[in-house]
PDB file of C-alpha atoms in Angstrom:
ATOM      1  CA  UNK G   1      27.124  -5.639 -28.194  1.00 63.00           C
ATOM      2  CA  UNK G   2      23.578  -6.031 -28.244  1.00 78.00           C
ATOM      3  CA  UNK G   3      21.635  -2.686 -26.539  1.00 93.00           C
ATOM      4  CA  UNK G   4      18.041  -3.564 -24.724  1.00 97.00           C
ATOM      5  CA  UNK G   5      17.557   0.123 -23.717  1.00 98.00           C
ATOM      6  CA  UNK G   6      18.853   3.347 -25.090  1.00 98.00           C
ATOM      7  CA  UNK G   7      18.358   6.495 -23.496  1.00 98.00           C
ATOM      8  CA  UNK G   8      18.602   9.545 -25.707  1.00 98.00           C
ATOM      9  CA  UNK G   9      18.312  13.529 -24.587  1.00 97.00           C
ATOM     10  CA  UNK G  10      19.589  16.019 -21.917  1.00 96.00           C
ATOM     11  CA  UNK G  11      22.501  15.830 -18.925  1.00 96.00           C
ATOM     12  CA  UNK G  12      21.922  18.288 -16.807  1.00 94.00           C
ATOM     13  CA  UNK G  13      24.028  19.097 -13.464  1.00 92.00           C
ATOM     14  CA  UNK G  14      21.714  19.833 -11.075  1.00 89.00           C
ATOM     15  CA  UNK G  15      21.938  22.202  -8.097  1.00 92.00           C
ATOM     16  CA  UNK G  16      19.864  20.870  -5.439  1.00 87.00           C
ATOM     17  CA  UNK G  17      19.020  23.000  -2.422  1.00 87.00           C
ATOM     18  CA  UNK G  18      16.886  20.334   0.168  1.00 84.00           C
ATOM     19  CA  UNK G  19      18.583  19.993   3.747  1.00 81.00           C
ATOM     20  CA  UNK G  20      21.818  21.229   1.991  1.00 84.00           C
ATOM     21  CA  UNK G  21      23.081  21.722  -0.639  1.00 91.00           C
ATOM     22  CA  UNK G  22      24.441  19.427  -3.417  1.00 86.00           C
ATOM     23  CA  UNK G  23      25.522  18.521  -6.742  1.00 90.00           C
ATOM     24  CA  UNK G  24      24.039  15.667  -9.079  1.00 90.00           C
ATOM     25  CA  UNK G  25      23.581  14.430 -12.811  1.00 93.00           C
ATOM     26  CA  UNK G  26      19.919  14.933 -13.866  1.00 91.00           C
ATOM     27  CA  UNK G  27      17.877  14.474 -16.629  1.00 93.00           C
ATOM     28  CA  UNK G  28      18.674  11.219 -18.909  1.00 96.00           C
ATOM     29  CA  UNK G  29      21.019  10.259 -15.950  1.00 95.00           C
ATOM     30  CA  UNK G  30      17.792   9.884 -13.229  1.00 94.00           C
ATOM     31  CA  UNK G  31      16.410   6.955 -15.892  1.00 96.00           C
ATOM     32  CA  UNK G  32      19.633   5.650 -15.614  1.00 96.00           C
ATOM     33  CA  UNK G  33      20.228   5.487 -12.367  1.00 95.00           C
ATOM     34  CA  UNK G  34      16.779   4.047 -11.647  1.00 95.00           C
ATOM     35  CA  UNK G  35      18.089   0.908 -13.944  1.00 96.00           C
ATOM     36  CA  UNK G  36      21.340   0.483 -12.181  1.00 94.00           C
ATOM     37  CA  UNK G  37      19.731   0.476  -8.546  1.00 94.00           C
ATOM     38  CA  UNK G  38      17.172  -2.296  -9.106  1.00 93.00           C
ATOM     39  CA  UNK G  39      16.708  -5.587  -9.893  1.00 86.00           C
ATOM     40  CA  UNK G  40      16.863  -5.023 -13.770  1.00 92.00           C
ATOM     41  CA  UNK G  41      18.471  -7.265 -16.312  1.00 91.00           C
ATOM     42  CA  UNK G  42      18.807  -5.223 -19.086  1.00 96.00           C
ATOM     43  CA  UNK G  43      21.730  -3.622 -21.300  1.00 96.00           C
ATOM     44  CA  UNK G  44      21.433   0.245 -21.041  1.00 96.00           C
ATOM     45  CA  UNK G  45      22.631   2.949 -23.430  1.00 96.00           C
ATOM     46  CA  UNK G  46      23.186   6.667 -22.099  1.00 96.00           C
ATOM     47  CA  UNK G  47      22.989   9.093 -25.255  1.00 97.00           C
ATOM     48  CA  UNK G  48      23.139  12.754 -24.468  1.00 97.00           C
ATOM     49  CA  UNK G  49      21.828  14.827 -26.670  1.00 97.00           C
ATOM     50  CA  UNK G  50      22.210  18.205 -24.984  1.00 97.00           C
ATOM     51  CA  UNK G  51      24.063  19.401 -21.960  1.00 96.00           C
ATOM     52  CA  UNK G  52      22.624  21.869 -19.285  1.00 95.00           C
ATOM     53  CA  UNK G  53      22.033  22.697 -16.059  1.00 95.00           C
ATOM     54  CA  UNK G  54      19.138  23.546 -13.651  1.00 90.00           C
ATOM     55  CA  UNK G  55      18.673  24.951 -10.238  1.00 90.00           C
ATOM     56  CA  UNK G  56      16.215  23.116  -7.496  1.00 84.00           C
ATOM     57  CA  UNK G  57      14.566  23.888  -4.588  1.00 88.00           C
ATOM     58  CA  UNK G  58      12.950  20.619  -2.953  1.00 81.00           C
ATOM     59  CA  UNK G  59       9.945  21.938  -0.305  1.00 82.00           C
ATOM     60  CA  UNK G  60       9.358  18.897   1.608  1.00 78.00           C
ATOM     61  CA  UNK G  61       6.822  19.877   4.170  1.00 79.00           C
ATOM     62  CA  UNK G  62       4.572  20.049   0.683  1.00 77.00           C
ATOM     63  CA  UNK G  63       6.196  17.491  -1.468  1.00 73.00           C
ATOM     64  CA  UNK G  64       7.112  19.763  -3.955  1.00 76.00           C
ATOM     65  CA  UNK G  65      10.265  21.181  -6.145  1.00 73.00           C
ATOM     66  CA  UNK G  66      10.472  24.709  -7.473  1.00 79.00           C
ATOM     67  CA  UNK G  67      13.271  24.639 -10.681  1.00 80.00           C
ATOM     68  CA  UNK G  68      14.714  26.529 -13.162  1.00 85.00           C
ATOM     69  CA  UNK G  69      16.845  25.093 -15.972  1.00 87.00           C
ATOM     70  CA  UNK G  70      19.071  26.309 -18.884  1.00 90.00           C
ATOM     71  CA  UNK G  71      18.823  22.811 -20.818  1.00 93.00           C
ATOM     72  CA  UNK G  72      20.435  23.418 -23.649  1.00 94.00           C
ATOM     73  CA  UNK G  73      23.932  24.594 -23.314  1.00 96.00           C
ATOM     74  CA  UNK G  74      25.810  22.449 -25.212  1.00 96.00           C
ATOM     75  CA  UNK G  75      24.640  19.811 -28.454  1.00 96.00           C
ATOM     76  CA  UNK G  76      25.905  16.906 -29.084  1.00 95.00           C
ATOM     77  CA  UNK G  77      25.014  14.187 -32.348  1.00 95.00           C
ATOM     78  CA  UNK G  78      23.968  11.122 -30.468  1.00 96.00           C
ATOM     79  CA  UNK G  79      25.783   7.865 -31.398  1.00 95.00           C
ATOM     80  CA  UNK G  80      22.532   5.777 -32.971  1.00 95.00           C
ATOM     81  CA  UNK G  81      22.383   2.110 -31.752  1.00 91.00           C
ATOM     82  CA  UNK G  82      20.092  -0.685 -32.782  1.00 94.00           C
ATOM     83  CA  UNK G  83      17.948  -1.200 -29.289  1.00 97.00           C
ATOM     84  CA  UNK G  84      14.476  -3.166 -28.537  1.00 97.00           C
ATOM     85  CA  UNK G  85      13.107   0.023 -26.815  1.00 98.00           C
ATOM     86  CA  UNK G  86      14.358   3.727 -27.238  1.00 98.00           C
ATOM     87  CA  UNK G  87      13.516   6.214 -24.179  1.00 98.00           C
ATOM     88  CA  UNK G  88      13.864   9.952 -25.461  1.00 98.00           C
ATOM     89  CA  UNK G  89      14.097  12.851 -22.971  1.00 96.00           C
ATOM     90  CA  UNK G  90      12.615  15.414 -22.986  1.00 95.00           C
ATOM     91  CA  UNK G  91      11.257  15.752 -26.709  1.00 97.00           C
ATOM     92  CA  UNK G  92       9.719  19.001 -26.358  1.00 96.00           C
ATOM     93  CA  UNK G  93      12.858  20.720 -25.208  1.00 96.00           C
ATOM     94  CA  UNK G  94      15.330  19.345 -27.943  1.00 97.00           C
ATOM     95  CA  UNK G  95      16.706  21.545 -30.328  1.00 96.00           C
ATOM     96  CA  UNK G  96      17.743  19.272 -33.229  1.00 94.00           C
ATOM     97  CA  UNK G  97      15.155  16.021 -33.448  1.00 95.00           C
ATOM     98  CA  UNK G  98      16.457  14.547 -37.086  1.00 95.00           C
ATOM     99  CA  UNK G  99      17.851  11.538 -34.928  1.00 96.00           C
ATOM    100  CA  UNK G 100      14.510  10.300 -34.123  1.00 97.00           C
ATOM    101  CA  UNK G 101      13.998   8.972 -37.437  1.00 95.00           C
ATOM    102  CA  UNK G 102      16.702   6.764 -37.330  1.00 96.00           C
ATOM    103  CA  UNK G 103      15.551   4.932 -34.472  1.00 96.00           C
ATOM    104  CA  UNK G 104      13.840   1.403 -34.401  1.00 92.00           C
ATOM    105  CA  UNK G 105      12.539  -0.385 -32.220  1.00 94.00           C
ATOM    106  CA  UNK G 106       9.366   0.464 -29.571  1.00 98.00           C
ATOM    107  CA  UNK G 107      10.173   4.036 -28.935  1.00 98.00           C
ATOM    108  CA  UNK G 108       9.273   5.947 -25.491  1.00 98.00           C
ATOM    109  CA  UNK G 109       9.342  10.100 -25.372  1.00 98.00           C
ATOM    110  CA  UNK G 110       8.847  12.143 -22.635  1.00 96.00           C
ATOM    111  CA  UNK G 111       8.074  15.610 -21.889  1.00 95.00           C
ATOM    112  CA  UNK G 112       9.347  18.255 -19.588  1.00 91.00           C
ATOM    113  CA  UNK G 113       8.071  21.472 -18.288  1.00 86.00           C
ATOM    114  CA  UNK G 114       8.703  24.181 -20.508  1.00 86.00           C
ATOM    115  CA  UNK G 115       8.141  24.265 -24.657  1.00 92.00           C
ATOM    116  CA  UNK G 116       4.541  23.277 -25.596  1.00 92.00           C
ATOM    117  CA  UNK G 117       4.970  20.188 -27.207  1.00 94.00           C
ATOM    118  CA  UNK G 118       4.789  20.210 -31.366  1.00 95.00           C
ATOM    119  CA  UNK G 119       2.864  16.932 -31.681  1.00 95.00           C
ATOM    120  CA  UNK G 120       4.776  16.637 -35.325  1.00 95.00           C
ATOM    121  CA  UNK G 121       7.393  15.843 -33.460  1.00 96.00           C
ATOM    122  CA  UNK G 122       6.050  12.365 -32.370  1.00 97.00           C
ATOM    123  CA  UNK G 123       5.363  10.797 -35.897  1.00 95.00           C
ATOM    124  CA  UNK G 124       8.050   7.893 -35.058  1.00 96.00           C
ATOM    125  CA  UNK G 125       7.078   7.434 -31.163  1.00 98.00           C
ATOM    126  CA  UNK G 126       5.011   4.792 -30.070  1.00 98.00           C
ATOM    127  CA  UNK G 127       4.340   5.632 -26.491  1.00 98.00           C
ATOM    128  CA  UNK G 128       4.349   9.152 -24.506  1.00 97.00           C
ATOM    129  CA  UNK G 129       4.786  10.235 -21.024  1.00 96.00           C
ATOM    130  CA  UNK G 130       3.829  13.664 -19.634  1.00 94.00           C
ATOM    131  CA  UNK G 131       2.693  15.023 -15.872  1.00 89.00           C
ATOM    132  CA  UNK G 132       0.120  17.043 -14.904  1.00 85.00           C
ATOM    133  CA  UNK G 133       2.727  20.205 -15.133  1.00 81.00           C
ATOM    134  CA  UNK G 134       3.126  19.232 -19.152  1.00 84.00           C
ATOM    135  CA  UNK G 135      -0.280  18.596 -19.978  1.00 88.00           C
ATOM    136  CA  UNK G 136      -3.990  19.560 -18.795  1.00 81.00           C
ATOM    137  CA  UNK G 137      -6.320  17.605 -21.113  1.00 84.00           C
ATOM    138  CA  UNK G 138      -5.561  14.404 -21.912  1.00 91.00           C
ATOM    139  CA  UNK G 139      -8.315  14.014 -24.952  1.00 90.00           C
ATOM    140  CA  UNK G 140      -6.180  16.989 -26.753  1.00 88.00           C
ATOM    141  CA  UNK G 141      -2.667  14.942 -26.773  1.00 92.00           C
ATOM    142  CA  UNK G 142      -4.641  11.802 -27.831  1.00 89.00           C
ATOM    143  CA  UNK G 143      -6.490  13.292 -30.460  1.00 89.00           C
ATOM    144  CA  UNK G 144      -3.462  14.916 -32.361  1.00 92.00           C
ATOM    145  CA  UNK G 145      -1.019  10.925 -30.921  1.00 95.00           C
ATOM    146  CA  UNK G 146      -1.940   8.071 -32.962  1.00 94.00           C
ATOM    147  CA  UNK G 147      -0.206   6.383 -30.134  1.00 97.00           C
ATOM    148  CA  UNK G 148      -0.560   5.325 -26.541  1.00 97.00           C
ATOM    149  CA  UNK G 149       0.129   8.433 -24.036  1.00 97.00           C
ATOM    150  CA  UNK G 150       0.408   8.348 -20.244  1.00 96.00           C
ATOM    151  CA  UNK G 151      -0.853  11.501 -18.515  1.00 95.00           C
ATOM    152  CA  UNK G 152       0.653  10.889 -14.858  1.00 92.00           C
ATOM    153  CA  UNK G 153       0.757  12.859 -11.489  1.00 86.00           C
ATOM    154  CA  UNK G 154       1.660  11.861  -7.858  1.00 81.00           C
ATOM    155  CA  UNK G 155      -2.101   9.923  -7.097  1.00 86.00           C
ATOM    156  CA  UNK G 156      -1.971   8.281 -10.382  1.00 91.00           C
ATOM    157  CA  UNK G 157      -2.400   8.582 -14.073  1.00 93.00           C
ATOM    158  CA  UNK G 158      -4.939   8.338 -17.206  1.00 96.00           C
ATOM    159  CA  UNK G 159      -4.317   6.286 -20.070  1.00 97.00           C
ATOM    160  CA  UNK G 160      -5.280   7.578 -23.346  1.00 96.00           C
ATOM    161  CA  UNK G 161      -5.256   5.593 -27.014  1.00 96.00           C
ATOM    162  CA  UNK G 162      -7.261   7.782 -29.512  1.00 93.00           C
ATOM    163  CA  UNK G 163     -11.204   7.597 -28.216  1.00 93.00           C
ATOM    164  CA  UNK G 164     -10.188   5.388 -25.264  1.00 95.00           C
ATOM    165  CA  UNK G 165      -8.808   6.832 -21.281  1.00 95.00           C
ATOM    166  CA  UNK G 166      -8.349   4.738 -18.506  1.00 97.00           C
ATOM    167  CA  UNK G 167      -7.655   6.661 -15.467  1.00 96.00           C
ATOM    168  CA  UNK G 168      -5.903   4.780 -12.341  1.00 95.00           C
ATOM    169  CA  UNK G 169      -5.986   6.270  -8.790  1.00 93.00           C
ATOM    170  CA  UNK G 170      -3.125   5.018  -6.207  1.00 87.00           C
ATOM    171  CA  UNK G 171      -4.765   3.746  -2.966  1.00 83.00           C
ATOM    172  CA  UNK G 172      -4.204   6.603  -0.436  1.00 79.00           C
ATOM    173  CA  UNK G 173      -1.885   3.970   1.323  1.00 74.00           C
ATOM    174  CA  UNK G 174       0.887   4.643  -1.694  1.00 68.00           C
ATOM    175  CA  UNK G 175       0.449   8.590  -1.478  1.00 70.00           C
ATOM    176  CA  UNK G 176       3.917   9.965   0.382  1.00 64.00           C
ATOM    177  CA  UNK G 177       4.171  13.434   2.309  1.00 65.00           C
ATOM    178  CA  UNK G 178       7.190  15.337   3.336  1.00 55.00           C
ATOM    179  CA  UNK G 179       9.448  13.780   0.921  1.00 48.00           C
ATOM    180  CA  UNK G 180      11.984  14.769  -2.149  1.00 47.00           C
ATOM    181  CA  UNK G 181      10.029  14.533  -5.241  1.00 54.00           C
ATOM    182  CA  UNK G 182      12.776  15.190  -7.155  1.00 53.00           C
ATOM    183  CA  UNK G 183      13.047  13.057 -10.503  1.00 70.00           C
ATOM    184  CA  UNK G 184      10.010  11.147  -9.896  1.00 85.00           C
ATOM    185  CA  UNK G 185       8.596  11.657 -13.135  1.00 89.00           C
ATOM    186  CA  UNK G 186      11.941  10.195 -14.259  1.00 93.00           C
ATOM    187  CA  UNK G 187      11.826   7.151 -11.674  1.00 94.00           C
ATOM    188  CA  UNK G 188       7.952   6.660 -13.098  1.00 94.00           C
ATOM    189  CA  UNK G 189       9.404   6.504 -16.067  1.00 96.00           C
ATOM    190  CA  UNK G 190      11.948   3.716 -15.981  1.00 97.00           C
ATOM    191  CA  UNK G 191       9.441   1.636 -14.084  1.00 97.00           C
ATOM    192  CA  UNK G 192       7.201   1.500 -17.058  1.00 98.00           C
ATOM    193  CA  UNK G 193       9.964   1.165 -19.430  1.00 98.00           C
ATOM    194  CA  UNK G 194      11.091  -1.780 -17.528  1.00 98.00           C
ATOM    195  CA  UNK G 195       7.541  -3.341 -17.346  1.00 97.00           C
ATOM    196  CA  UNK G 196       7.418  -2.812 -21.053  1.00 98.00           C
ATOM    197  CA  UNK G 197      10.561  -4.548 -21.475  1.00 98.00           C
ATOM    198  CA  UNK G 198      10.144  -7.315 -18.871  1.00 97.00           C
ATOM    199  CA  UNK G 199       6.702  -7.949 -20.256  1.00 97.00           C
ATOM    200  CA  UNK G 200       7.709  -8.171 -23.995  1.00 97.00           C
ATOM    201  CA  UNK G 201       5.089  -5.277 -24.583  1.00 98.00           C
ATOM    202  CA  UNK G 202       7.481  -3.781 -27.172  1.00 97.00           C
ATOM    203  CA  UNK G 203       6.815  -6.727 -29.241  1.00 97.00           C
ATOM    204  CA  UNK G 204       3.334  -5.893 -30.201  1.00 97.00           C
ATOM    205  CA  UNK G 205       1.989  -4.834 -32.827  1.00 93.00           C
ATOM    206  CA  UNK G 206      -1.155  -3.741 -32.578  1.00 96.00           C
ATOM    207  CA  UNK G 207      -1.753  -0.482 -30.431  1.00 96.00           C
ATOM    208  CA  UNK G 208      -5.058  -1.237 -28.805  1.00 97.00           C
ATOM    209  CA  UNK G 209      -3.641  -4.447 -27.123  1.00 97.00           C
ATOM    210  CA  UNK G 210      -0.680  -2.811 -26.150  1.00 97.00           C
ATOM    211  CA  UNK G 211      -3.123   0.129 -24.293  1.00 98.00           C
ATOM    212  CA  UNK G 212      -4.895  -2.754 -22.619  1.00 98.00           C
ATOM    213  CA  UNK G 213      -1.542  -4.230 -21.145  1.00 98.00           C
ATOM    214  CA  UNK G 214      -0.242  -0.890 -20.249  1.00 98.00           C
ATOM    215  CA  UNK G 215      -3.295  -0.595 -18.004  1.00 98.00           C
ATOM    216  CA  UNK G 216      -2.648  -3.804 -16.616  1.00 98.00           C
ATOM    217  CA  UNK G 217       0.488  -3.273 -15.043  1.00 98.00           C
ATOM    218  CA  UNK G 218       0.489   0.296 -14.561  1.00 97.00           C
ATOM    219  CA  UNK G 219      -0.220  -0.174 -10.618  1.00 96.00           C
ATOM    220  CA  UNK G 220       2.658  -2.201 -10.157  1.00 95.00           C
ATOM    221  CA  UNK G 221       4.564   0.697 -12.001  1.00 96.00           C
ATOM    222  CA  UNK G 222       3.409   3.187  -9.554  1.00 93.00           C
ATOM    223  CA  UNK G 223       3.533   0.975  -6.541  1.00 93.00           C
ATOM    224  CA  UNK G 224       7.437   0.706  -7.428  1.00 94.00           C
ATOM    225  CA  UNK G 225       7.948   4.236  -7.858  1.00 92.00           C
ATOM    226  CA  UNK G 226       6.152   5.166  -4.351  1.00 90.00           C
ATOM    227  CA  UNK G 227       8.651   2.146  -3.057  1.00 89.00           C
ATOM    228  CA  UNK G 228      11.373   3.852  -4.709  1.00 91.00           C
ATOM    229  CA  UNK G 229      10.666   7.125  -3.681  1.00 87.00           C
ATOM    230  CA  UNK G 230      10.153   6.125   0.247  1.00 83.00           C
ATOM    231  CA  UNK G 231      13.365   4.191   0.303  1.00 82.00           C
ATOM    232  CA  UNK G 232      15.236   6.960  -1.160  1.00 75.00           C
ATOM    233  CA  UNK G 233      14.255   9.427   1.251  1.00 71.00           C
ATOM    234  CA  UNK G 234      15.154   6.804   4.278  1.00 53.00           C
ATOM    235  CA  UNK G 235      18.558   6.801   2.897  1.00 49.00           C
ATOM    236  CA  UNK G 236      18.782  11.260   3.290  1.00 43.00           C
TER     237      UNK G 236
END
């Protein structure tokens, strides 16, 4: 079977503490999940690299979650398949990275809060994603990233490709108060990776045309993940 998209780090459990209590998958599974509740036609591969867990507290009255996380518990060796695009999560926090050179295709990593990231780590990823919780200076990740890296927060993001940064802000009208946050950076990022997918982005080959696309649809990517976000909370 032919794999479009193969998703590659940690499954956490997650203990969530919001208006009660409850139990979830987290981690590779909130990319996942993203792709099986929309409008995506795409085949999806879940590859966990590590097992843990975390603990949550969602504070919706400031749109905000406090964790804590053991991520990894448990290893596991990752089955490798031949995909178009390879999402890796989250590349500063696994153990064991030999698997990411045997990957092909356009390949996505992203970053959580936690481990600094060890920018030798990226020498076979194309594109990076990191919040404003990972990363403070955008200019210091593109300077040591010969690739494209997306530096986003809850108004927006910048867009960095060695010398060049783009910076998008989300019209106030997208902004969302008293909600759960939780996984957003997650739900950002399967946006983008379906963008990237639906737009044949992974097909190019040269970097400073696939920066200038990026930048092109990256307000669609965020106006689905405010979407997203709203609609979820209706649901609570």
């Amino acid at each position: 079977m032919n794999i479009d998209i193969s998703i590659y780090g940690h499954m956490t459990i997650d203990t969530i503490h919001d208006k009660e209590k409850i139990y979830e998958f987290g981690g590779i599974a909130n990319v996942w999940r993203v792709f099986k509740e929309i409008d995506f036609d795409a085949t999806v591969s879940l590859e966990p690299v590590h097992y843990g867990e975390a603990i949550i507290y969602i504070d919706r009255d400031t749109s905000k979650r406090y964790s804590d996380a053991v991520l990894n518990m448990k290893e596991f060796k990752p089955t490798i398949a031949e995909s178009s695009i390879n999402h890796i999560l989250y590349i500063n926090e696994i153990e064991k990275i030999d698997f990411l050179d045997e990957l092909t295709g356009f390949n996505v990593a992203d970053t959580c809060k936690g481990k600094d990231l060890d920018f030798s780590r990226l020498e076979n990823i194309n594109l990076l994603l990191g919040s404003d919780e990972d990363f403070d200076d955008i200019t210091k990740v593109s300077k040591n990233f010969d690739g494209i890296f997306v530096l986003h927060n809850s108004a927006g993001s910048e867009i960095g490709y060695k010398e060049n940064i783009f910076k998008y802000e989300m019209d106030s009208s997208l902004h969302l108060k008293n909600i759960n946050v939780l996984g957003a950076g997650d739900i950002f990022a399967a946006y983008l990776i379906k963008e990237i997918y639906e737009e044949k982005i992974y097909q190019y080959k040269n970097n400073l045309d696939m920066y200038k696309k990026i930048i092109e649809i990256i307000e669609n990517v965020h106006k689905s993940t405010s979407i997203y976000l709203k609609e979820k909370n209706i649901k609570v």
